[in-house]
PDB file of C-alpha atoms in Angstrom:
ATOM      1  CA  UNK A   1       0.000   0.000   0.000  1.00  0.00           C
ATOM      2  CA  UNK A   2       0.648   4.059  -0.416  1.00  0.00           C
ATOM      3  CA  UNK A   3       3.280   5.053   2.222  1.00  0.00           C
ATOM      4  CA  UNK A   4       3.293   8.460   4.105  1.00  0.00           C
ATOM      5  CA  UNK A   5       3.220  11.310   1.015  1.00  0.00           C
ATOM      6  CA  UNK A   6       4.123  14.697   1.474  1.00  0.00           C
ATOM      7  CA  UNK A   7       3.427  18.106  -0.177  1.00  0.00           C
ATOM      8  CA  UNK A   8       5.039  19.599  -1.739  1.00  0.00           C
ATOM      9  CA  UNK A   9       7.986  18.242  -2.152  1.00  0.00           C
ATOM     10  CA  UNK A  10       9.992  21.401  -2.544  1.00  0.00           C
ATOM     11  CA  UNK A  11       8.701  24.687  -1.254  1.00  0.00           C
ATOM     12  CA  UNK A  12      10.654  28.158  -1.749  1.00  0.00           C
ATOM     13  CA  UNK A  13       9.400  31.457   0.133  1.00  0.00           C
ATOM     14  CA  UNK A  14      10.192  34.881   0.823  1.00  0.00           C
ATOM     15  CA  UNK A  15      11.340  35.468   4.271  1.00  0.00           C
ATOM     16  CA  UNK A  16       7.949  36.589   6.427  1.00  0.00           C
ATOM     17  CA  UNK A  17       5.762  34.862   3.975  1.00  0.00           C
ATOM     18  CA  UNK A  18       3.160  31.766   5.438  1.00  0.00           C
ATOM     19  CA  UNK A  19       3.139  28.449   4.019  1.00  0.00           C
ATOM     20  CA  UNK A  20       1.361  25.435   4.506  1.00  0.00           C
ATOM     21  CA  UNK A  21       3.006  21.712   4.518  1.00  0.00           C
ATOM     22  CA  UNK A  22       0.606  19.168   4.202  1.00  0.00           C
ATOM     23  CA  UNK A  23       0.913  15.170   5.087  1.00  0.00           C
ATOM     24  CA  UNK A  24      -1.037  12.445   4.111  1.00  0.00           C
ATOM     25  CA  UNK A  25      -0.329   9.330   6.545  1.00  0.00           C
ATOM     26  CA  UNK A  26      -0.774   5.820   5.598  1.00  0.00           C
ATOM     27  CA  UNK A  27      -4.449   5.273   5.955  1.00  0.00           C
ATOM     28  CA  UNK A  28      -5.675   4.143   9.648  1.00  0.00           C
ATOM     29  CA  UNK A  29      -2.580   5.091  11.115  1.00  0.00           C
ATOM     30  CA  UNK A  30      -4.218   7.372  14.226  1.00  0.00           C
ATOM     31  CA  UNK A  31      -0.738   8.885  14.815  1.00  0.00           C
ATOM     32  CA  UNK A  32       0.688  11.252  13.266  1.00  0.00           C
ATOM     33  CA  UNK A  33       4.062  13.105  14.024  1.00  0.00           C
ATOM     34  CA  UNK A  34       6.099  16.184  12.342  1.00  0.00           C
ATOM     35  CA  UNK A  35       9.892  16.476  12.835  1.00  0.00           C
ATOM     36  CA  UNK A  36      12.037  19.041  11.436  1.00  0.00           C
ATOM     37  CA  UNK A  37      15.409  18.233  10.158  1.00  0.00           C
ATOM     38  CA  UNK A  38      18.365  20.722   9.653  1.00  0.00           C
ATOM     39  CA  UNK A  39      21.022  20.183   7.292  1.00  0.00           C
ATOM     40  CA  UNK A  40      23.599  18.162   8.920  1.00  0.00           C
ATOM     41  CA  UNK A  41      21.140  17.207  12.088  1.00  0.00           C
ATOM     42  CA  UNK A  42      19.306  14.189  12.760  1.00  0.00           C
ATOM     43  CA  UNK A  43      15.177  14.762  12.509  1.00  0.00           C
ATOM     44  CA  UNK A  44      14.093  16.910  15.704  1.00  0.00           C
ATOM     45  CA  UNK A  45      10.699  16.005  17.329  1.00  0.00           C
ATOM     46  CA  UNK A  46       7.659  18.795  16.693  1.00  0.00           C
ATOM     47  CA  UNK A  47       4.673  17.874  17.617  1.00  0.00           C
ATOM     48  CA  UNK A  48       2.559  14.589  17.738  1.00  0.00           C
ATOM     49  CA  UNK A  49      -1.041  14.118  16.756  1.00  0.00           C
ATOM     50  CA  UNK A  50      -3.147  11.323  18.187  1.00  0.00           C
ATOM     51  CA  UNK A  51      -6.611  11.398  16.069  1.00  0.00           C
ATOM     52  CA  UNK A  52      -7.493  14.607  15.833  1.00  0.00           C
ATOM     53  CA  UNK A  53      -5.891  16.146  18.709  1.00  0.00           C
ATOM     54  CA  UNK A  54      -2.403  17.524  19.093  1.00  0.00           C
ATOM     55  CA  UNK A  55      -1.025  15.108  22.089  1.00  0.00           C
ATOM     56  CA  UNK A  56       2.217  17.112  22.539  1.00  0.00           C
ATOM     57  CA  UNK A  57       3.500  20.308  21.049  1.00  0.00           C
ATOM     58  CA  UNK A  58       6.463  20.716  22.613  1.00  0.00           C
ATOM     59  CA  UNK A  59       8.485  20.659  19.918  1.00  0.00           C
ATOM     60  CA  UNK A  60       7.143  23.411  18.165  1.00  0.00           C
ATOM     61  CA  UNK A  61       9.731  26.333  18.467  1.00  0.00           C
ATOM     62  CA  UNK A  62       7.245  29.343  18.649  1.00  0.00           C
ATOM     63  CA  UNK A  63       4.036  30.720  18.115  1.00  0.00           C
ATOM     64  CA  UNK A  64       4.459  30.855  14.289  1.00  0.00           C
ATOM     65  CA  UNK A  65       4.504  27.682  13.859  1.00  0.00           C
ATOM     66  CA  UNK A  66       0.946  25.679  14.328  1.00  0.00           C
ATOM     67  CA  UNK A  67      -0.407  22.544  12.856  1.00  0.00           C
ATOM     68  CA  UNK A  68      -3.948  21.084  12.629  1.00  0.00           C
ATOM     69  CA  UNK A  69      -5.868  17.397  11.901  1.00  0.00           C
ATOM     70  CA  UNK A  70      -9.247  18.527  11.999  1.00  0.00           C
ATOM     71  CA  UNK A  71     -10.173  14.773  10.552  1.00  0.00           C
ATOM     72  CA  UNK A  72      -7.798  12.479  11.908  1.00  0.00           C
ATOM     73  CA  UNK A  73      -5.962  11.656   8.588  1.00  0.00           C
ATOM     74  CA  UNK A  74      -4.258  14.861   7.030  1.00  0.00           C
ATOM     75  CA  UNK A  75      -2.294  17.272   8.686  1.00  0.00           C
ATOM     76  CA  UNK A  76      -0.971  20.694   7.625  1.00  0.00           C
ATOM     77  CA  UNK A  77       1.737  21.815   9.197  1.00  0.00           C
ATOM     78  CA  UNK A  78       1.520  26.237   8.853  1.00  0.00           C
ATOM     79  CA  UNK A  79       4.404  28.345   9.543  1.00  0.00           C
ATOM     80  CA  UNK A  80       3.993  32.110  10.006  1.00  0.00           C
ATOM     81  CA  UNK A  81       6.266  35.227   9.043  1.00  0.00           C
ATOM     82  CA  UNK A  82       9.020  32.440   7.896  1.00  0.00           C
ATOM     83  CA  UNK A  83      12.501  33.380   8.630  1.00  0.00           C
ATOM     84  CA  UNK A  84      15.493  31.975   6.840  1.00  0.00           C
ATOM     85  CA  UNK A  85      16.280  29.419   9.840  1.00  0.00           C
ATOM     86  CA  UNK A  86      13.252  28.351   9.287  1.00  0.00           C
ATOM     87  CA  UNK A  87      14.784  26.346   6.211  1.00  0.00           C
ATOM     88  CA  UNK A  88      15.319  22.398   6.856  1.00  0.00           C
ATOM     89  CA  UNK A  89      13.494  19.215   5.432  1.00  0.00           C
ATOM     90  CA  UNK A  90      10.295  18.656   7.178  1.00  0.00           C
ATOM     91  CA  UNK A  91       9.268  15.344   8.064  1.00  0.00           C
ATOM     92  CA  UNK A  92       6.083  13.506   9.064  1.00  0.00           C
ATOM     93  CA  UNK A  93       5.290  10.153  10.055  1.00  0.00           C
ATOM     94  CA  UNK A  94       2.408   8.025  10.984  1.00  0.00           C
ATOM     95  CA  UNK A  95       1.847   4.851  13.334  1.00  0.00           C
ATOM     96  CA  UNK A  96      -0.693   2.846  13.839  1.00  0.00           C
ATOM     97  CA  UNK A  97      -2.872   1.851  16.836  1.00  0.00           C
ATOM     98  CA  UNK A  98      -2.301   3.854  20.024  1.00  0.00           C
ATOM     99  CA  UNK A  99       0.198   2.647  22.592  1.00  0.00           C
ATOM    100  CA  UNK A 100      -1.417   2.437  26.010  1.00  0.00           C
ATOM    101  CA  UNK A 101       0.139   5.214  28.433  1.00  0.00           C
ATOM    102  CA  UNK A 102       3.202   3.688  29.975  1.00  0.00           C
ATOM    103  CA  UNK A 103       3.393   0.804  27.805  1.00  0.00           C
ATOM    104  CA  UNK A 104       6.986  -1.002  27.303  1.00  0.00           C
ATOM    105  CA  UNK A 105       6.327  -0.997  23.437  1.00  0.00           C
ATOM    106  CA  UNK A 106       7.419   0.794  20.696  1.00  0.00           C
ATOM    107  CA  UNK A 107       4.950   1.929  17.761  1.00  0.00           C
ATOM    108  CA  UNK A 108       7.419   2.252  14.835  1.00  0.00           C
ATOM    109  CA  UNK A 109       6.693   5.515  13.027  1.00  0.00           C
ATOM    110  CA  UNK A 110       6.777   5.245   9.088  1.00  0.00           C
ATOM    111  CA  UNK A 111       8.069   8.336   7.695  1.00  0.00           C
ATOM    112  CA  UNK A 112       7.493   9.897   4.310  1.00  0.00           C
ATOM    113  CA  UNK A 113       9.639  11.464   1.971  1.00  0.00           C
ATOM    114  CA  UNK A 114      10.006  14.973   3.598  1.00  0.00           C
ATOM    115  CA  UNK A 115       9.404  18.672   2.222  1.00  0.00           C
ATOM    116  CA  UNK A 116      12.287  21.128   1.985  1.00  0.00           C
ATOM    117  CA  UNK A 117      11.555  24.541   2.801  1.00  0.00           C
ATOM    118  CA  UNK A 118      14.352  27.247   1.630  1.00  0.00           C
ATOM    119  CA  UNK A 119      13.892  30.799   3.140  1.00  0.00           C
ATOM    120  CA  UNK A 120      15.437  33.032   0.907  1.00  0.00           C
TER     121      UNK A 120
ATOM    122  CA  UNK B   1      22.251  19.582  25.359  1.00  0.00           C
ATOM    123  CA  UNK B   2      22.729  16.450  22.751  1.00  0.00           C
ATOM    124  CA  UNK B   3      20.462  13.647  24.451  1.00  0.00           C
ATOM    125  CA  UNK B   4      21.969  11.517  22.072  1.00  0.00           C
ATOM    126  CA  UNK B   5      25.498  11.298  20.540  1.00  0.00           C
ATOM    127  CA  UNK B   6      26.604   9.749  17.466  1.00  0.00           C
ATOM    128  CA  UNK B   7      30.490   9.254  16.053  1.00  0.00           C
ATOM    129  CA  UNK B   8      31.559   9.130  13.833  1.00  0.00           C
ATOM    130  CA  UNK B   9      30.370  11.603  11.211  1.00  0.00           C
ATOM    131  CA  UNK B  10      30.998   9.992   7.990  1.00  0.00           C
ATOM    132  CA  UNK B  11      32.587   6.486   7.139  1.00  0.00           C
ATOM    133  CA  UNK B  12      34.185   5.611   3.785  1.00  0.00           C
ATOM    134  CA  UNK B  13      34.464   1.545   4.073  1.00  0.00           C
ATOM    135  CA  UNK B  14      35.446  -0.658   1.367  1.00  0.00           C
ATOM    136  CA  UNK B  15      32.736  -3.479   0.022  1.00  0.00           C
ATOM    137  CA  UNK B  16      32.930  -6.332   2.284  1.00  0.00           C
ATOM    138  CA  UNK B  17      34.319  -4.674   4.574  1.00  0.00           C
ATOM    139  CA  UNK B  18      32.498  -4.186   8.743  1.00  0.00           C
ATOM    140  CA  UNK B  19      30.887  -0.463   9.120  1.00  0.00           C
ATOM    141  CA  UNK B  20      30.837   0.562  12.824  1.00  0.00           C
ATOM    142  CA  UNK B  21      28.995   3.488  13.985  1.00  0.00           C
ATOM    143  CA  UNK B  22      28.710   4.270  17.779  1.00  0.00           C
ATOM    144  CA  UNK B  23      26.022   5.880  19.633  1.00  0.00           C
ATOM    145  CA  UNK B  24      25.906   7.374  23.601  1.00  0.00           C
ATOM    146  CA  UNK B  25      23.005   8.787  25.412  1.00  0.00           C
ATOM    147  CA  UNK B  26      22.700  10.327  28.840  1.00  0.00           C
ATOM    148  CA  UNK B  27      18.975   9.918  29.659  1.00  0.00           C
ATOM    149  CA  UNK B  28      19.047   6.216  31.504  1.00  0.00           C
ATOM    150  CA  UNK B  29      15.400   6.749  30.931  1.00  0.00           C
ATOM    151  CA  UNK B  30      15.108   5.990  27.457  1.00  0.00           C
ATOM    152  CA  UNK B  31      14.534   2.244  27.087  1.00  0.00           C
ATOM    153  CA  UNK B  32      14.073   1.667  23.251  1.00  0.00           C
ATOM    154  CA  UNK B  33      16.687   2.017  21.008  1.00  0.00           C
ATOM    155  CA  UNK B  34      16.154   2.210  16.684  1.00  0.00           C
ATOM    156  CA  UNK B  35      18.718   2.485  14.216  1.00  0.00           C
ATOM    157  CA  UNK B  36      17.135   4.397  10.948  1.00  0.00           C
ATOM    158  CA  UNK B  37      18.181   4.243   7.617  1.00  0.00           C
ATOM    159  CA  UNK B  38      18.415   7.447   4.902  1.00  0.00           C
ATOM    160  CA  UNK B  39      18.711   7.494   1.508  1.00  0.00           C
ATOM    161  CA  UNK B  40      18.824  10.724  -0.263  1.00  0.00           C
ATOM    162  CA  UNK B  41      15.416  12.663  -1.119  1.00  0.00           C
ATOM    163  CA  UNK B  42      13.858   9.608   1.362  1.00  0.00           C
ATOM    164  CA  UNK B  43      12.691   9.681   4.714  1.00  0.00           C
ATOM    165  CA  UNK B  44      14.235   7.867   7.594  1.00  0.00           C
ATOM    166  CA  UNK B  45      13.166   3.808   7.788  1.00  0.00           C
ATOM    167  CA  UNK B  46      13.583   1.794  10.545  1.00  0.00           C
ATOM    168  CA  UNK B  47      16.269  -0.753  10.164  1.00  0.00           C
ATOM    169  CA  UNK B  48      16.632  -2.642  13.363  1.00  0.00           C
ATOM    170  CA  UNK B  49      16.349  -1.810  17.159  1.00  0.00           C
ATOM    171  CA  UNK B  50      17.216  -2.930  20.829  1.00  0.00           C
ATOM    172  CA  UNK B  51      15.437  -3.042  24.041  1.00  0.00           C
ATOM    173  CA  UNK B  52      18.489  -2.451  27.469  1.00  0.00           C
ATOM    174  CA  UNK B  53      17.534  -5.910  28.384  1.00  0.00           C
ATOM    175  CA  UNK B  54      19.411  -7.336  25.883  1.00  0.00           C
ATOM    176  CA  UNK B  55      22.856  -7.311  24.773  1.00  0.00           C
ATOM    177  CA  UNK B  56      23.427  -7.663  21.175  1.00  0.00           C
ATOM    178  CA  UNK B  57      21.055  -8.406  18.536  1.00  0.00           C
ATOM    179  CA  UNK B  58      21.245  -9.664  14.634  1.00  0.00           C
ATOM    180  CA  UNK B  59      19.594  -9.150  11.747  1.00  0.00           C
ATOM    181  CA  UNK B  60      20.895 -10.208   8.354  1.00  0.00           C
ATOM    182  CA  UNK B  61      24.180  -8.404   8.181  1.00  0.00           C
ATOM    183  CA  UNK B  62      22.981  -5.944  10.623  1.00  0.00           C
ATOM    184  CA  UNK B  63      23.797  -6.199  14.418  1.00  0.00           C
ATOM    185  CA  UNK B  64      23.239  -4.163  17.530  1.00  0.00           C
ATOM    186  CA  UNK B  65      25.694  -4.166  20.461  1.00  0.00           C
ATOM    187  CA  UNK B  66      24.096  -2.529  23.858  1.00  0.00           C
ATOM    188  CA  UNK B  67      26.313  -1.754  26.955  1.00  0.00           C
ATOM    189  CA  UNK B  68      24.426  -0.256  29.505  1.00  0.00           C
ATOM    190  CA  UNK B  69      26.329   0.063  32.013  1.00  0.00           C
ATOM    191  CA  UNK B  70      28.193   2.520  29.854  1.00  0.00           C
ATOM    192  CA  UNK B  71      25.361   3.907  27.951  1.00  0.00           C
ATOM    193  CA  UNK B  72      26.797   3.331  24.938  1.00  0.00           C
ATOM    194  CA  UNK B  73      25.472   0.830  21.469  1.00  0.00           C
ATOM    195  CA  UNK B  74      26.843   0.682  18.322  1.00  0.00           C
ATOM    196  CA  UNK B  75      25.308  -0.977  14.721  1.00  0.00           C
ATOM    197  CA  UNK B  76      27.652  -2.981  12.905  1.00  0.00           C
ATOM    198  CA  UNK B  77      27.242  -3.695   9.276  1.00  0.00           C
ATOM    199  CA  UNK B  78      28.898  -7.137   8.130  1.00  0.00           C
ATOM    200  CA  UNK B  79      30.011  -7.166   4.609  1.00  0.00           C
ATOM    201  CA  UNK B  80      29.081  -3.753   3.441  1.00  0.00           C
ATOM    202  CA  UNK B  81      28.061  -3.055   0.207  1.00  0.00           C
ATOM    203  CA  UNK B  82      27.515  -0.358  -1.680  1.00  0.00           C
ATOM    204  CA  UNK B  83      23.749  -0.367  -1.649  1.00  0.00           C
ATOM    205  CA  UNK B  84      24.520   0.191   1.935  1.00  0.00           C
ATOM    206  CA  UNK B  85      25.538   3.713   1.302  1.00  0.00           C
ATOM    207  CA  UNK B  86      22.993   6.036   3.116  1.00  0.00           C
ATOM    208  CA  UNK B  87      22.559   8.338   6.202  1.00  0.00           C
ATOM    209  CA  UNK B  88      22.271   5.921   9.599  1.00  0.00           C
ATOM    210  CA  UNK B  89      20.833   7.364  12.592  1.00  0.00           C
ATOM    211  CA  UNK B  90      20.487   5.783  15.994  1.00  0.00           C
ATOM    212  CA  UNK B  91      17.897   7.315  17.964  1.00  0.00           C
ATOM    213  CA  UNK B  92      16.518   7.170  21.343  1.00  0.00           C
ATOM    214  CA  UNK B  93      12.994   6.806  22.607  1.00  0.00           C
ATOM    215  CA  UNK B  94      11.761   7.096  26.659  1.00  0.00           C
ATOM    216  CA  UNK B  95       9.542   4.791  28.558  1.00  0.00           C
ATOM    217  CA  UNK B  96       6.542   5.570  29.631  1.00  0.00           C
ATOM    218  CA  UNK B  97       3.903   7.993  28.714  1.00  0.00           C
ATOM    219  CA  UNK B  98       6.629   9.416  26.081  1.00  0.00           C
ATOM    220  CA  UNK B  99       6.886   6.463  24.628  1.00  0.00           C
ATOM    221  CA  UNK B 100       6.399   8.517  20.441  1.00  0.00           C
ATOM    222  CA  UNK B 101       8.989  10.635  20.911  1.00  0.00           C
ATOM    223  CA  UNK B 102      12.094   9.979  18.931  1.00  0.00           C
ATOM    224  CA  UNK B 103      15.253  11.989  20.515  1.00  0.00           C
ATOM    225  CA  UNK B 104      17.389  11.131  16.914  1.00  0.00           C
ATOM    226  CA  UNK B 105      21.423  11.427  17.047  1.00  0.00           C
ATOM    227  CA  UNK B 106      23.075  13.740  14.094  1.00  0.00           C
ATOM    228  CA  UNK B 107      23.789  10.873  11.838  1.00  0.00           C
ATOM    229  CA  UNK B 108      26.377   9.552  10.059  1.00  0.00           C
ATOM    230  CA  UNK B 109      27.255   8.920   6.644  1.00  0.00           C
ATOM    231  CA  UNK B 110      28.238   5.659   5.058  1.00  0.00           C
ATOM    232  CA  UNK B 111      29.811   5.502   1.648  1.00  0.00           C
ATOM    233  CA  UNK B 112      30.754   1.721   0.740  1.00  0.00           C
ATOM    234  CA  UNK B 113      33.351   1.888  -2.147  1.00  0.00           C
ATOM    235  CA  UNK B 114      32.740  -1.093  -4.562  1.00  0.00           C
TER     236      UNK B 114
END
């Protein structure tokens, strides 16, 4: 089956311009997670979606940047007044079925194919 | 801080030769560790991983060693070939109700020469 797909693949803005990344997860996976990753750094952890709701945010490095799930499948991640260190590869990945809270296991997270973002 | 530290950064190896690539993390509560794979324009794909519990562990040419006492692992990568040649990150994950969040090291290149 389809993997996780990203949009678009490449995006180049105008420093303080908005864009929107979008990613579609494998289908049923109720988790979703964005990670951003730098040139030269290994993927950082953003923000993690379970269903609709935004689980944990604390990855998100300020107010600009937001993301939504409004029906459990596709996410956009939206970044405000972009600034040129904004620029990295932006990752998401989905898992399925959610891990009960303090359980020993390990959902693996399937990642798709990234969007680069360039702040000029 | 670096939660997770990875050595070295890049690693030319010769086919059939044994790619090592060493990882250390501070955190003694993280309690899953993954190894992900890169290729370029590709995201990460998990390659094999290791629970504290357990020492070593093999798969295909691929092999985990775990010393916890020293907080260290390392993947190993028996007669590398050039399809090897990719990105390898080890990575880090806590117990408990944390249990999504991937703390990734900075990776490390891998070119196999044929």
């Amino acid at each position: 089956g389809a993997g996780v797909s990203q949009t678009p693949s490449n995006k180049v803005t105008e420093k303080g311009k908005y864009v929107e990344l979008r990613c579609d997860p494998i289908s049923g996976h109720t988790a979703l997670y964005w990670y951003r990753q730098s040139l030269g750094q290994g993927p950082e952890f953003l923000i993690y979606f379970q269903g609709t709701g935004a689980a944990d945010d604390s990855g998100l490095p300020n107010d600009r940047f937001f993301a939504v799930r409004p029906e459990g499948s596709v996410s956009t991640l939206k970044i405000q007044r972009t600034e040129r260190g904004d620029s990295a590869v932006y990752l998401c990945a989905s898992s399925p079925t959610r891990l009960a809270e303090g359980s020993s296991s390990y959902n693996e997270q399937f990642f798709g194919p990234g969007t680069r973002l360039t702040v000029l | 801080q670096q939660q997770v530290k990875q050595s070295p950064q890049s690693l030319i190896v010769q086919k059939g030769g044994i790619s090592i690539i060493n990882c250390a993390y501070e955190n003694t509560a993280f309690d899953y560790f993954p190894w992900y794979q890169q290729f370029p324009g590709k995201g990460p794909a998990l390659l094999i991983a290791i629970r504290p519990d357990v020492s070593e562990k093999k798969e295909g040419r691929f092999t985990i060693s775990f010393n916890k006492s020293a907080k260290q692992f390392s993947l190993h990568i028996m007669d590398s070939q050039p399809g090897d040649s990719a990105t390898y990150f080890c990575a880090a994950i806590l117990s408990g109700g944390s249990n999504y969040k991937l703390t990734f090291g900075k990776g490390t290149l891998l070119t196999v020469n044929p």
